Protein backbone atom coordinates (compact mmCIF):
# COMPACT_ATOMS: atom_id res chain seq x y z
CA UNK A 1 0.00 0.00 0.00
CA UNK A 2 2.75 2.45 0.97
CA UNK A 3 4.80 1.59 -2.12
CA UNK A 4 1.73 2.21 -4.32
CA UNK A 5 1.19 5.60 -2.69
CA UNK A 6 4.85 6.52 -3.25
CA UNK A 7 4.71 5.46 -6.91
CA UNK A 8 1.55 7.49 -7.55
CA UNK A 9 3.04 10.50 -5.76
CA UNK A 10 6.23 10.33 -7.82
CA UNK A 11 4.33 9.93 -11.09
CA UNK A 12 2.09 12.86 -10.16
CA UNK A 13 5.15 15.07 -9.61
CA UNK A 14 6.13 14.61 -13.28
CA UNK A 15 9.78 14.25 -12.23
CA UNK A 16 11.75 12.19 -14.74
CA UNK A 17 14.64 11.48 -12.40
CA UNK A 18 12.32 10.56 -9.54
CA UNK A 19 10.31 8.22 -11.77
CA UNK A 20 13.43 6.41 -12.94
CA UNK A 21 14.78 6.22 -9.38
CA UNK A 22 11.64 4.75 -7.81
CA UNK A 23 11.19 2.03 -10.43
CA UNK A 24 14.92 1.24 -10.53
CA UNK A 25 14.94 0.88 -6.74
CA UNK A 26 12.04 -1.58 -6.88
CA UNK A 27 13.86 -3.66 -9.49
CA UNK A 28 17.06 -3.61 -7.42
CA UNK A 29 15.11 -4.63 -4.33
CA UNK A 30 13.59 -7.58 -6.19
CA UNK A 31 16.93 -8.59 -7.67
CA UNK A 32 18.80 -8.54 -4.35
CA UNK A 33 16.01 -10.06 -2.27
CA UNK A 34 14.83 -12.77 -4.66
CA UNK A 35 17.86 -13.56 -6.79
CA UNK A 36 21.11 -12.39 -5.20
CA UNK A 37 20.36 -13.58 -1.66
CA UNK A 38 18.62 -16.84 -2.52
CA UNK A 39 20.51 -17.76 -5.65
CA UNK A 40 17.18 -18.19 -7.40
CA UNK A 41 18.30 -17.58 -10.96
CA UNK A 42 14.98 -19.00 -12.17
CA UNK A 43 13.27 -16.01 -10.60
CA UNK A 44 14.89 -13.82 -13.22
CA UNK A 45 12.09 -15.01 -15.50
CA UNK A 46 9.54 -13.57 -13.08
CA UNK A 47 11.42 -10.28 -13.14
CA UNK A 48 11.33 -10.18 -16.93
CA UNK A 49 7.62 -10.99 -16.89
CA UNK A 50 7.09 -8.20 -14.36
CA UNK A 51 8.94 -5.73 -16.58
CA UNK A 52 6.90 -6.84 -19.58
CA UNK A 53 3.67 -6.41 -17.62
CA UNK A 54 4.67 -2.91 -16.50
CA UNK A 55 5.51 -2.04 -20.11
CA UNK A 56 2.09 -3.25 -21.31
CA UNK A 57 0.25 -1.36 -18.56
CA UNK A 58 2.16 1.88 -19.19
CA UNK A 59 1.63 1.56 -22.95
CA UNK A 60 -2.10 1.06 -22.38
CA UNK A 61 -2.35 4.06 -20.07
CA UNK A 62 -0.37 6.14 -22.54
CA UNK A 63 -2.88 5.31 -25.26
CA UNK A 64 -5.76 6.55 -23.09
CA UNK A 65 -6.49 10.03 -21.78
CA UNK A 66 -4.43 9.52 -18.62
CA UNK A 67 -3.03 13.00 -18.02
CA UNK A 68 -0.25 11.85 -15.67
CA UNK A 69 1.19 9.26 -18.06
CA UNK A 70 0.69 11.54 -21.06
CA UNK A 71 2.49 14.50 -19.49
CA UNK A 72 5.27 12.33 -18.09
CA UNK A 73 5.78 10.68 -21.49
CA UNK A 74 6.09 14.09 -23.11
CA UNK A 75 8.73 15.08 -20.57
CA UNK A 76 10.83 12.01 -21.37
CA UNK A 77 10.42 12.57 -25.11
CA UNK A 78 11.54 16.19 -24.76
CA UNK A 79 14.76 15.38 -22.84
CA UNK A 80 16.90 16.02 -25.92
CA UNK A 81 15.13 19.28 -26.77
CA UNK A 82 15.22 20.82 -23.29
CA UNK A 83 18.69 19.44 -22.44
CA UNK A 84 17.37 17.90 -19.26
CA UNK A 85 15.60 21.12 -18.20
CA UNK A 86 18.80 23.07 -18.77
CA UNK A 87 21.01 20.69 -16.80
CA UNK A 88 23.71 20.39 -19.46
CA UNK A 89 24.23 24.17 -19.59
CA UNK A 90 24.22 24.44 -15.79
CA UNK A 91 26.78 21.64 -15.45
CA UNK A 92 29.04 23.14 -18.12
CA UNK A 93 28.82 26.53 -16.43
CA UNK A 94 29.68 25.08 -12.99
CA UNK A 95 32.67 23.18 -14.38
CA UNK A 96 33.88 26.29 -16.19
CA UNK A 97 33.65 28.34 -12.99
CA UNK A 98 35.51 25.64 -11.09
CA UNK A 99 38.39 25.51 -13.56
CA UNK A 100 38.64 29.31 -13.43
CA UNK A 101 38.84 29.32 -9.63
CA UNK A 102 41.98 29.91 -7.59
CA UNK A 103 43.85 27.01 -6.02
CA UNK A 104 42.42 27.53 -2.52
CA UNK A 105 38.86 27.50 -3.84
CA UNK A 106 39.59 24.41 -5.89
CA UNK A 107 40.83 22.60 -2.79
CA UNK A 108 38.31 23.80 -0.19
CA UNK A 109 35.40 24.99 -2.33
CA UNK A 110 33.35 28.16 -2.56
CA UNK A 111 30.76 27.45 0.12
CA UNK A 112 27.41 25.74 0.44
CA UNK A 113 25.00 26.15 -2.49
CA UNK A 114 27.29 28.60 -4.28
CA UNK A 115 26.70 27.09 -7.73
CA UNK A 116 23.22 28.58 -7.78
CA UNK A 117 24.47 31.87 -6.34
CA UNK A 118 27.24 32.37 -8.89
CA UNK A 119 25.83 30.71 -12.01
CA UNK A 120 24.64 33.01 -14.78
CA UNK A 121 21.61 30.73 -15.14
CA UNK A 122 20.66 31.22 -11.50
CA UNK A 123 20.12 27.49 -10.89
CA UNK A 124 22.09 24.69 -9.30
CA UNK A 125 24.03 22.18 -11.40
CA UNK A 126 21.41 19.48 -10.70
CA UNK A 127 24.27 17.04 -10.18
CA UNK A 128 25.61 16.50 -6.68
CA UNK A 129 29.05 15.45 -7.87
CA UNK A 130 29.47 18.80 -9.62
CA UNK A 131 27.79 20.63 -6.75
CA UNK A 132 30.11 19.02 -4.21
CA UNK A 133 33.20 19.70 -6.32
CA UNK A 134 32.36 23.40 -6.65
CA UNK A 135 30.92 23.99 -3.17
CA UNK A 136 33.35 21.92 -1.11
CA UNK A 137 36.33 21.58 -3.43
CA UNK A 138 38.46 18.60 -4.29
CA UNK A 139 38.71 17.61 -0.62
CA UNK A 140 34.94 17.54 -0.21
CA UNK A 141 34.55 15.67 -3.50
CA UNK A 142 36.99 12.98 -2.35
CA UNK A 143 35.11 12.65 0.95
CA UNK A 144 31.84 12.18 -0.96
CA UNK A 145 33.39 9.40 -3.06
CA UNK A 146 34.77 7.85 0.14
CA UNK A 147 31.27 7.70 1.63
CA UNK A 148 29.79 6.19 -1.53
CA UNK A 149 32.49 3.52 -1.77
CA UNK A 150 32.02 2.71 1.92
CA UNK A 151 28.28 2.26 1.34
CA UNK A 152 29.00 -0.05 -1.61
CA UNK A 153 31.38 -2.19 0.44
CA UNK A 154 28.88 -2.38 3.28
CA UNK A 155 26.18 -3.48 0.85
CA UNK A 156 28.46 -6.27 -0.37
CA UNK A 157 28.94 -7.41 3.23
CA UNK A 158 25.18 -7.40 3.84
CA UNK A 159 24.63 -9.55 0.76
CA UNK A 160 27.48 -11.89 1.70
CA UNK A 161 25.95 -12.37 5.16
CA UNK A 162 22.43 -12.79 3.73
CA UNK A 163 21.16 -9.94 5.86
CA UNK A 164 17.48 -9.05 5.80
CA UNK A 165 18.60 -5.44 5.36
CA UNK A 166 20.52 -6.06 2.13
CA UNK A 167 17.59 -5.44 -0.25
CA UNK A 168 16.26 -2.28 1.48
CA UNK A 169 19.80 -0.91 1.72
CA UNK A 170 20.43 -1.61 -1.97
CA UNK A 171 17.14 0.04 -2.96
CA UNK A 172 17.87 3.10 -0.83
CA UNK A 173 21.37 3.46 -2.29
CA UNK A 174 19.91 3.17 -5.79
CA UNK A 175 17.52 6.04 -5.14
CA UNK A 176 20.32 8.11 -3.63
CA UNK A 177 22.76 7.49 -6.49
CA UNK A 178 20.27 8.15 -9.29
CA UNK A 179 18.93 11.30 -7.67
CA UNK A 180 22.39 12.58 -6.86
CA UNK A 181 23.32 12.31 -10.55
CA UNK A 182 20.29 14.19 -11.91
CA UNK A 183 19.31 16.42 -9.00
CA UNK A 184 20.78 18.33 -6.07
CA UNK A 185 19.79 16.47 -2.92
CA UNK A 186 22.98 17.18 -0.97
CA UNK A 187 22.08 20.85 -0.65
CA UNK A 188 18.92 19.83 1.23
CA UNK A 189 20.08 18.92 4.77
CA UNK A 190 16.82 17.17 5.71
CA UNK A 191 17.17 14.67 2.85
CA UNK A 192 20.80 13.94 3.66
CA UNK A 193 20.00 13.55 7.36
CA UNK A 194 17.11 11.20 6.52
CA UNK A 195 19.37 9.05 4.33
CA UNK A 196 22.12 8.97 6.96
CA UNK A 197 19.56 8.09 9.66
CA UNK A 198 18.44 5.14 7.56
CA UNK A 199 22.03 3.98 7.02
CA UNK A 200 22.69 4.29 10.76
CA UNK A 201 19.57 2.25 11.50
CA UNK A 202 20.68 -0.51 9.10
CA UNK A 203 24.21 -0.61 10.55
CA UNK A 204 22.91 -0.74 14.12
CA UNK A 205 20.15 -3.26 13.41
CA UNK A 206 22.26 -5.58 11.25
CA UNK A 207 24.92 -5.73 13.94
CA UNK A 208 22.31 -6.76 16.52
CA UNK A 209 20.19 -9.11 14.41
CA UNK A 210 20.78 -12.68 13.39
CA UNK A 211 21.39 -13.02 9.66
CA UNK A 212 18.90 -15.13 7.71
Coordinates of N, CA and C in Angstrom, one line a residue:
X1 N 0.8 -1.2 0.0 CA 0.0 0.0 0.0 C 0.9 1.3 0.0
X2 N 1.9 1.3 0.9 CA 2.8 2.5 1.0 C 3.6 2.6 -0.3
X3 N 4.0 1.5 -0.9 CA 4.8 1.6 -2.1 C 3.9 2.1 -3.2
X4 N 2.7 1.7 -3.3 CA 1.7 2.2 -4.3 C 1.5 3.7 -4.2
X5 N 1.4 4.2 -2.9 CA 1.2 5.6 -2.7 C 2.4 6.4 -3.1
X6 N 3.6 5.9 -2.8 CA 4.8 6.5 -3.3 C 4.9 6.6 -4.8
X7 N 4.6 5.5 -5.4 CA 4.7 5.5 -6.9 C 3.8 6.5 -7.5
X8 N 2.5 6.5 -7.0 CA 1.5 7.5 -7.5 C 2.0 8.9 -7.3
X9 N 2.6 9.2 -6.1 CA 3.0 10.5 -5.8 C 4.2 10.9 -6.7
X10 N 5.1 10.0 -7.0 CA 6.2 10.3 -7.8 C 5.8 10.6 -9.2
X11 N 4.9 9.7 -9.7 CA 4.3 9.9 -11.1 C 3.6 11.3 -11.2
X12 N 2.9 11.6 -10.1 CA 2.1 12.9 -10.2 C 3.0 14.1 -10.1
X13 N 4.2 13.9 -9.7 CA 5.1 15.1 -9.6 C 5.7 15.4 -11.0
X14 N 5.6 14.5 -11.9 CA 6.1 14.6 -13.3 C 7.6 14.8 -13.3
X15 N 8.3 14.2 -12.3 CA 9.8 14.2 -12.2 C 10.4 13.0 -12.9
X16 N 11.2 13.3 -14.0 CA 11.7 12.2 -14.7 C 12.8 11.4 -13.9
X17 N 13.6 12.1 -13.2 CA 14.6 11.5 -12.4 C 14.0 10.7 -11.3
X18 N 13.0 11.3 -10.6 CA 12.3 10.6 -9.5 C 11.6 9.3 -10.0
X19 N 11.0 9.4 -11.2 CA 10.3 8.2 -11.8 C 11.3 7.1 -12.0
X20 N 12.4 7.4 -12.7 CA 13.4 6.4 -12.9 C 14.0 5.8 -11.6
X21 N 14.2 6.7 -10.7 CA 14.8 6.2 -9.4 C 13.9 5.3 -8.6
X22 N 12.6 5.6 -8.6 CA 11.6 4.7 -7.8 C 11.5 3.4 -8.5
X23 N 11.4 3.3 -9.8 CA 11.2 2.0 -10.4 C 12.5 1.2 -10.4
X24 N 13.6 1.9 -10.6 CA 14.9 1.2 -10.5 C 15.2 0.7 -9.1
X25 N 14.8 1.4 -8.1 CA 14.9 0.9 -6.7 C 14.1 -0.4 -6.5
X26 N 12.9 -0.4 -7.0 CA 12.0 -1.6 -6.9 C 12.6 -2.8 -7.6
X27 N 13.2 -2.6 -8.8 CA 13.9 -3.7 -9.5 C 15.1 -4.2 -8.7
X28 N 15.9 -3.2 -8.2 CA 17.1 -3.6 -7.4 C 16.7 -4.4 -6.2
X29 N 15.6 -3.9 -5.5 CA 15.1 -4.6 -4.3 C 14.7 -6.1 -4.7
X30 N 14.0 -6.2 -5.8 CA 13.6 -7.6 -6.2 C 14.8 -8.4 -6.5
X31 N 15.7 -7.8 -7.3 CA 16.9 -8.6 -7.7 C 17.7 -9.1 -6.5
X32 N 18.0 -8.2 -5.5 CA 18.8 -8.5 -4.4 C 18.1 -9.5 -3.5
X33 N 16.8 -9.3 -3.2 CA 16.0 -10.1 -2.3 C 15.7 -11.4 -2.8
X34 N 15.3 -11.5 -4.1 CA 14.8 -12.8 -4.7 C 15.8 -13.5 -5.5
X35 N 16.9 -12.9 -5.9 CA 17.9 -13.6 -6.8 C 19.2 -13.6 -6.2
X36 N 19.7 -12.5 -5.7 CA 21.1 -12.4 -5.2 C 21.2 -13.1 -3.9
X37 N 20.3 -13.0 -3.0 CA 20.4 -13.6 -1.7 C 20.0 -15.1 -1.7
X38 N 19.1 -15.4 -2.5 CA 18.6 -16.8 -2.5 C 19.2 -17.7 -3.6
X39 N 19.9 -17.0 -4.5 CA 20.5 -17.8 -5.7 C 19.5 -18.3 -6.6
X40 N 18.3 -17.7 -6.5 CA 17.2 -18.2 -7.4 C 17.2 -17.6 -8.8
X41 N 18.1 -18.1 -9.6 CA 18.3 -17.6 -11.0 C 17.0 -17.8 -11.8
X42 N 16.2 -18.8 -11.4 CA 15.0 -19.0 -12.2 C 14.0 -17.9 -12.0
X43 N 14.2 -17.1 -10.9 CA 13.3 -16.0 -10.6 C 13.5 -14.8 -11.5
X44 N 14.6 -14.9 -12.2 CA 14.9 -13.8 -13.2 C 13.8 -13.8 -14.3
X45 N 13.2 -15.0 -14.6 CA 12.1 -15.0 -15.5 C 10.9 -14.2 -15.0
X46 N 10.6 -14.3 -13.7 CA 9.5 -13.6 -13.1 C 9.8 -12.1 -13.2
X47 N 11.1 -11.7 -13.0 CA 11.4 -10.3 -13.1 C 11.2 -9.8 -14.6
X48 N 11.6 -10.6 -15.5 CA 11.3 -10.2 -16.9 C 9.8 -10.1 -17.2
X49 N 9.1 -11.0 -16.7 CA 7.6 -11.0 -16.9 C 7.0 -9.7 -16.2
X50 N 7.6 -9.4 -15.1 CA 7.1 -8.2 -14.4 C 7.4 -6.9 -15.2
X51 N 8.6 -6.9 -15.7 CA 8.9 -5.7 -16.6 C 8.0 -5.6 -17.8
X52 N 7.8 -6.8 -18.4 CA 6.9 -6.8 -19.6 C 5.5 -6.4 -19.2
X53 N 5.0 -6.8 -18.1 CA 3.7 -6.4 -17.6 C 3.6 -4.9 -17.4
X54 N 4.6 -4.4 -16.7 CA 4.7 -2.9 -16.5 C 4.7 -2.2 -17.8
X55 N 5.4 -2.7 -18.8 CA 5.5 -2.0 -20.1 C 4.1 -2.0 -20.8
X56 N 3.4 -3.2 -20.7 CA 2.1 -3.2 -21.3 C 1.1 -2.3 -20.6
X57 N 1.2 -2.2 -19.3 CA 0.2 -1.4 -18.6 C 0.5 0.1 -18.9
X58 N 1.8 0.5 -18.9 CA 2.2 1.9 -19.2 C 1.8 2.2 -20.6
X59 N 2.0 1.3 -21.6 CA 1.6 1.6 -23.0 C 0.1 1.7 -23.1
X60 N -0.6 0.9 -22.3 CA -2.1 1.1 -22.4 C -2.5 2.4 -21.8
X61 N -2.0 2.8 -20.7 CA -2.4 4.1 -20.1 C -2.0 5.2 -21.0
X62 N -0.8 5.1 -21.7 CA -0.4 6.1 -22.5 C -1.3 6.3 -23.7
X63 N -2.0 5.2 -24.1 CA -2.9 5.3 -25.3 C -4.2 5.9 -24.9
X64 N -4.5 6.0 -23.6 CA -5.8 6.5 -23.1 C -5.6 8.0 -22.8
X65 N -6.6 8.6 -22.1 CA -6.5 10.0 -21.8 C -6.0 10.2 -20.4
X66 N -5.0 9.4 -19.9 CA -4.4 9.5 -18.6 C -3.5 10.7 -18.6
X67 N -3.8 11.8 -18.0 CA -3.0 13.0 -18.0 C -1.6 12.8 -17.4
X68 N -1.5 12.0 -16.3 CA -0.2 11.9 -15.7 C 0.7 11.2 -16.6
X69 N 0.3 10.0 -17.2 CA 1.2 9.3 -18.1 C 1.5 10.1 -19.3
X70 N 0.5 10.8 -19.8 CA 0.7 11.5 -21.1 C 1.7 12.7 -20.8
X71 N 1.6 13.4 -19.8 CA 2.5 14.5 -19.5 C 3.9 14.0 -19.2
X72 N 4.0 12.9 -18.4 CA 5.3 12.3 -18.1 C 6.0 11.8 -19.3
X73 N 5.2 11.2 -20.2 CA 5.8 10.7 -21.5 C 6.3 11.8 -22.3
X74 N 5.6 12.9 -22.4 CA 6.1 14.1 -23.1 C 7.4 14.6 -22.5
X75 N 7.5 14.6 -21.2 CA 8.7 15.1 -20.6 C 9.9 14.2 -20.9
X76 N 9.7 12.9 -21.0 CA 10.8 12.0 -21.4 C 11.2 12.2 -22.8
X77 N 10.2 12.4 -23.7 CA 10.4 12.6 -25.1 C 11.2 13.9 -25.4
X78 N 10.9 14.9 -24.5 CA 11.5 16.2 -24.8 C 12.9 16.4 -24.1
X79 N 13.5 15.3 -23.5 CA 14.8 15.4 -22.8 C 15.8 16.0 -23.7
X80 N 15.9 15.5 -25.0 CA 16.9 16.0 -25.9 C 16.7 17.5 -26.2
X81 N 15.4 17.9 -26.4 CA 15.1 19.3 -26.8 C 15.4 20.3 -25.6
X82 N 15.0 19.9 -24.4 CA 15.2 20.8 -23.3 C 16.5 20.6 -22.5
X83 N 17.4 19.7 -23.1 CA 18.7 19.4 -22.4 C 18.6 19.1 -21.0
X84 N 17.6 18.3 -20.7 CA 17.4 17.9 -19.3 C 17.0 19.1 -18.4
X85 N 16.0 19.9 -18.9 CA 15.6 21.1 -18.2 C 16.8 22.1 -17.9
X86 N 17.7 22.2 -18.9 CA 18.8 23.1 -18.8 C 20.0 22.5 -18.0
X87 N 19.9 21.3 -17.6 CA 21.0 20.7 -16.8 C 22.4 20.7 -17.5
X88 N 22.4 20.4 -18.8 CA 23.7 20.4 -19.5 C 24.4 21.7 -19.4
X89 N 23.6 22.8 -19.6 CA 24.2 24.2 -19.6 C 24.7 24.5 -18.2
X90 N 23.9 24.1 -17.2 CA 24.2 24.4 -15.8 C 25.5 23.7 -15.4
X91 N 25.6 22.4 -15.8 CA 26.8 21.6 -15.5 C 28.0 22.2 -16.1
X92 N 27.9 22.6 -17.4 CA 29.0 23.1 -18.1 C 29.5 24.4 -17.5
X93 N 28.5 25.3 -17.1 CA 28.8 26.5 -16.4 C 29.5 26.3 -15.1
X94 N 29.1 25.4 -14.3 CA 29.7 25.1 -13.0 C 31.1 24.6 -13.2
X95 N 31.3 23.7 -14.1 CA 32.7 23.2 -14.4 C 33.6 24.3 -14.9
X96 N 33.1 25.2 -15.7 CA 33.9 26.3 -16.2 C 34.3 27.2 -15.0
X97 N 33.3 27.5 -14.1 CA 33.7 28.3 -13.0 C 34.7 27.7 -12.1
X98 N 34.6 26.4 -11.9 CA 35.5 25.6 -11.1 C 36.9 25.7 -11.7
X99 N 37.1 25.5 -12.9 CA 38.4 25.5 -13.6 C 39.0 26.9 -13.6
X100 N 38.2 27.9 -13.5 CA 38.6 29.3 -13.4 C 38.9 29.8 -12.0
X101 N 38.7 28.9 -11.0 CA 38.8 29.3 -9.6 C 40.3 29.3 -9.2
X102 N 40.6 29.9 -8.1 CA 42.0 29.9 -7.6 C 42.2 28.6 -6.9
X103 N 43.5 28.3 -6.6 CA 43.9 27.0 -6.0 C 43.1 26.7 -4.7
X104 N 43.1 27.7 -3.8 CA 42.4 27.5 -2.5 C 41.0 27.1 -2.7
X105 N 40.3 27.8 -3.6 CA 38.9 27.5 -3.8 C 38.7 26.1 -4.5
X106 N 39.6 25.7 -5.3 CA 39.6 24.4 -5.9 C 39.7 23.3 -4.8
X107 N 40.6 23.6 -3.8 CA 40.8 22.6 -2.8 C 39.7 22.6 -1.8
X108 N 39.3 23.7 -1.3 CA 38.3 23.8 -0.2 C 36.9 24.2 -0.6
X109 N 36.7 24.6 -1.8 CA 35.4 25.0 -2.3 C 35.0 26.4 -2.1
X110 N 33.8 26.8 -2.6 CA 33.4 28.2 -2.6 C 32.3 28.4 -1.5
X111 N 31.8 27.3 -0.9 CA 30.8 27.4 0.1 C 29.5 26.8 -0.3
X112 N 28.6 26.5 0.7 CA 27.4 25.7 0.4 C 26.5 26.4 -0.5
X113 N 26.0 25.7 -1.5 CA 25.0 26.2 -2.5 C 25.5 27.4 -3.3
X114 N 26.8 27.5 -3.6 CA 27.3 28.6 -4.3 C 27.2 28.4 -5.8
X115 N 26.9 27.2 -6.3 CA 26.7 27.1 -7.7 C 25.5 27.9 -8.2
X116 N 24.4 27.8 -7.4 CA 23.2 28.6 -7.8 C 23.4 30.1 -7.6
X117 N 24.2 30.5 -6.6 CA 24.5 31.9 -6.3 C 25.4 32.5 -7.4
X118 N 26.3 31.8 -8.0 CA 27.2 32.4 -8.9 C 27.0 32.0 -10.4
X119 N 26.1 31.1 -10.6 CA 25.8 30.7 -12.0 C 25.0 31.8 -12.7
X120 N 25.4 32.0 -14.0 CA 24.6 33.0 -14.8 C 23.2 32.6 -15.1
X121 N 23.0 31.3 -14.9 CA 21.6 30.7 -15.1 C 20.8 30.8 -13.9
X122 N 21.4 31.1 -12.7 CA 20.7 31.2 -11.5 C 20.1 29.9 -11.0
X123 N 20.6 28.8 -11.4 CA 20.1 27.5 -10.9 C 21.3 26.6 -10.5
X124 N 21.0 25.6 -9.7 CA 22.1 24.7 -9.3 C 22.5 23.8 -10.5
X125 N 23.5 23.0 -10.3 CA 24.0 22.2 -11.4 C 23.2 21.0 -11.6
X126 N 22.3 20.7 -10.6 CA 21.4 19.5 -10.7 C 22.3 18.2 -10.9
X127 N 23.4 18.2 -10.2 CA 24.3 17.0 -10.2 C 25.1 17.2 -8.9
X128 N 24.9 16.3 -8.0 CA 25.6 16.5 -6.7 C 27.1 16.3 -6.8
X129 N 27.6 15.6 -7.7 CA 29.0 15.5 -7.9 C 29.7 16.8 -8.3
X130 N 29.0 17.5 -9.2 CA 29.5 18.8 -9.6 C 29.3 19.8 -8.5
X131 N 28.1 19.7 -7.9 CA 27.8 20.6 -6.8 C 28.8 20.5 -5.7
X132 N 29.1 19.3 -5.3 CA 30.1 19.0 -4.2 C 31.5 19.5 -4.6
X133 N 31.9 19.3 -5.8 CA 33.2 19.7 -6.3 C 33.3 21.2 -6.2
X134 N 32.3 21.9 -6.6 CA 32.4 23.4 -6.7 C 32.2 24.0 -5.2
X135 N 31.2 23.4 -4.5 CA 30.9 24.0 -3.2 C 32.0 23.6 -2.1
X136 N 32.5 22.4 -2.2 CA 33.4 21.9 -1.1 C 34.7 21.5 -1.6
X137 N 35.0 21.8 -2.9 CA 36.3 21.6 -3.4 C 36.7 20.1 -3.6
X138 N 38.0 19.9 -4.0 CA 38.5 18.6 -4.3 C 38.4 17.8 -3.0
X139 N 38.7 18.4 -1.9 CA 38.7 17.6 -0.6 C 37.3 17.1 -0.3
X140 N 36.3 18.0 -0.5 CA 34.9 17.5 -0.2 C 34.5 16.5 -1.2
X141 N 34.9 16.6 -2.5 CA 34.6 15.7 -3.5 C 35.1 14.3 -3.2
X142 N 36.4 14.3 -2.7 CA 37.0 13.0 -2.3 C 36.3 12.4 -1.2
X143 N 35.9 13.2 -0.2 CA 35.1 12.6 0.9 C 33.8 12.1 0.5
X144 N 33.1 12.7 -0.4 CA 31.8 12.2 -1.0 C 32.1 10.8 -1.6
X145 N 33.1 10.7 -2.4 CA 33.4 9.4 -3.1 C 33.7 8.4 -2.0
X146 N 34.4 8.8 -1.0 CA 34.8 7.9 0.1 C 33.5 7.3 0.8
X147 N 32.5 8.1 1.0 CA 31.3 7.7 1.6 C 30.5 6.7 0.7
X148 N 30.5 7.0 -0.6 CA 29.8 6.2 -1.5 C 30.5 4.8 -1.7
X149 N 31.8 4.8 -1.7 CA 32.5 3.5 -1.8 C 32.3 2.7 -0.5
X150 N 32.3 3.4 0.6 CA 32.0 2.7 1.9 C 30.6 2.1 1.9
X151 N 29.6 2.8 1.4 CA 28.3 2.3 1.3 C 28.2 1.0 0.4
X152 N 29.0 1.1 -0.7 CA 29.0 0.0 -1.6 C 29.6 -1.3 -0.9
X153 N 30.7 -1.1 -0.2 CA 31.4 -2.2 0.4 C 30.5 -2.8 1.5
X154 N 29.8 -1.9 2.2 CA 28.9 -2.4 3.3 C 27.7 -3.2 2.7
X155 N 27.2 -2.7 1.5 CA 26.2 -3.5 0.8 C 26.7 -4.9 0.5
X156 N 27.9 -5.0 0.0 CA 28.5 -6.3 -0.4 C 28.5 -7.2 0.9
X157 N 28.9 -6.6 2.0 CA 28.9 -7.4 3.2 C 27.6 -7.9 3.7
X158 N 26.5 -7.0 3.5 CA 25.2 -7.4 3.8 C 24.7 -8.6 3.0
X159 N 25.0 -8.5 1.7 CA 24.6 -9.6 0.8 C 25.4 -10.8 1.1
X160 N 26.7 -10.7 1.4 CA 27.5 -11.9 1.7 C 27.0 -12.6 3.0
X161 N 26.5 -11.8 3.9 CA 26.0 -12.4 5.2 C 24.5 -12.7 5.1
X162 N 23.9 -12.5 3.9 CA 22.4 -12.8 3.7 C 21.6 -12.0 4.7
X163 N 21.9 -10.8 4.9 CA 21.2 -9.9 5.9 C 19.8 -9.6 5.3
X164 N 18.8 -9.5 6.2 CA 17.5 -9.0 5.8 C 17.5 -7.6 5.4
X165 N 18.5 -6.9 5.7 CA 18.6 -5.4 5.4 C 19.3 -5.2 4.0
X166 N 19.8 -6.2 3.4 CA 20.5 -6.1 2.1 C 19.7 -5.4 1.0
X167 N 18.5 -5.9 0.8 CA 17.6 -5.4 -0.2 C 17.1 -4.0 0.0
X168 N 16.6 -3.7 1.2 CA 16.3 -2.3 1.5 C 17.4 -1.3 1.4
X169 N 18.6 -1.8 1.8 CA 19.8 -0.9 1.7 C 20.2 -0.7 0.3
X170 N 20.1 -1.7 -0.6 CA 20.4 -1.6 -2.0 C 19.4 -0.7 -2.7
X171 N 18.2 -0.8 -2.3 CA 17.1 0.0 -3.0 C 17.3 1.5 -2.6
X172 N 17.6 1.7 -1.3 CA 17.9 3.1 -0.8 C 19.1 3.7 -1.5
X173 N 20.2 3.0 -1.6 CA 21.4 3.5 -2.3 C 21.1 3.7 -3.8
X174 N 20.3 2.9 -4.4 CA 19.9 3.2 -5.8 C 19.2 4.5 -6.0
X175 N 18.2 4.8 -5.1 CA 17.5 6.0 -5.1 C 18.5 7.2 -4.9
X176 N 19.4 7.0 -3.9 CA 20.3 8.1 -3.6 C 21.2 8.4 -4.8
X177 N 21.8 7.3 -5.4 CA 22.8 7.5 -6.5 C 22.1 8.1 -7.7
X178 N 20.9 7.6 -8.1 CA 20.3 8.1 -9.3 C 19.9 9.6 -9.1
X179 N 19.3 9.9 -7.9 CA 18.9 11.3 -7.7 C 20.1 12.2 -7.6
X180 N 21.2 11.7 -7.0 CA 22.4 12.6 -6.9 C 23.0 12.9 -8.2
X181 N 22.8 12.1 -9.2 CA 23.3 12.3 -10.6 C 22.5 13.3 -11.4
X182 N 21.2 13.4 -11.1 CA 20.3 14.2 -11.9 C 19.6 15.3 -11.1
X183 N 19.9 15.4 -9.8 CA 19.3 16.4 -9.0 C 20.3 17.0 -8.1
X184 N 19.9 17.6 -7.0 CA 20.8 18.3 -6.1 C 20.3 18.1 -4.6
X185 N 20.3 16.8 -4.2 CA 19.8 16.5 -2.9 C 20.7 16.8 -1.8
X186 N 22.0 16.9 -2.1 CA 23.0 17.2 -1.0 C 22.9 18.6 -0.4
X187 N 22.2 19.5 -1.2 CA 22.1 20.8 -0.7 C 20.8 21.0 0.2
X188 N 20.1 19.9 0.3 CA 18.9 19.8 1.2 C 19.3 19.0 2.5
X189 N 19.6 19.6 3.6 CA 20.1 18.9 4.8 C 19.1 17.9 5.3
X190 N 17.8 18.1 5.2 CA 16.8 17.2 5.7 C 16.9 15.9 4.9
X191 N 17.1 15.9 3.6 CA 17.2 14.7 2.9 C 18.4 13.9 3.2
X192 N 19.5 14.6 3.3 CA 20.8 13.9 3.7 C 20.7 13.3 5.1
X193 N 20.1 14.1 6.0 CA 20.0 13.6 7.4 C 19.1 12.3 7.4
X194 N 18.0 12.3 6.6 CA 17.1 11.2 6.5 C 17.8 10.0 6.0
X195 N 18.6 10.2 4.9 CA 19.4 9.1 4.3 C 20.4 8.5 5.3
X196 N 21.1 9.4 6.0 CA 22.1 9.0 7.0 C 21.5 8.3 8.2
X197 N 20.3 8.7 8.6 CA 19.6 8.1 9.7 C 19.2 6.7 9.3
X198 N 18.8 6.5 8.0 CA 18.4 5.1 7.6 C 19.7 4.2 7.5
X199 N 20.8 4.8 7.0 CA 22.0 4.0 7.0 C 22.4 3.6 8.5
X200 N 22.3 4.6 9.4 CA 22.7 4.3 10.8 C 21.8 3.2 11.4
X201 N 20.5 3.3 11.0 CA 19.6 2.2 11.5 C 20.0 0.9 11.0
X202 N 20.3 0.8 9.7 CA 20.7 -0.5 9.1 C 21.9 -1.0 9.8
X203 N 22.9 -0.2 9.9 CA 24.2 -0.6 10.5 C 24.0 -1.1 12.0
X204 N 23.2 -0.3 12.7 CA 22.9 -0.7 14.1 C 22.1 -2.0 14.2
X205 N 21.0 -2.1 13.4 CA 20.2 -3.3 13.4 C 20.8 -4.5 12.9
X206 N 21.6 -4.4 11.8 CA 22.3 -5.6 11.3 C 23.3 -6.1 12.2
X207 N 23.9 -5.3 13.0 CA 24.9 -5.7 13.9 C 24.3 -6.4 15.2
X208 N 23.0 -6.2 15.4 CA 22.3 -6.8 16.5 C 21.2 -7.7 16.2
X209 N 21.2 -8.2 14.9 CA 20.2 -9.1 14.4 C 20.9 -10.3 13.8
X210 N 20.3 -11.5 14.0 CA 20.8 -12.7 13.4 C 20.5 -12.6 11.9
X211 N 21.5 -13.0 11.1 CA 21.4 -13.0 9.7 C 20.5 -14.2 9.3
X212 N 19.8 -14.0 8.2 CA 18.9 -15.1 7.7 C 19.3 -15.5 6.3

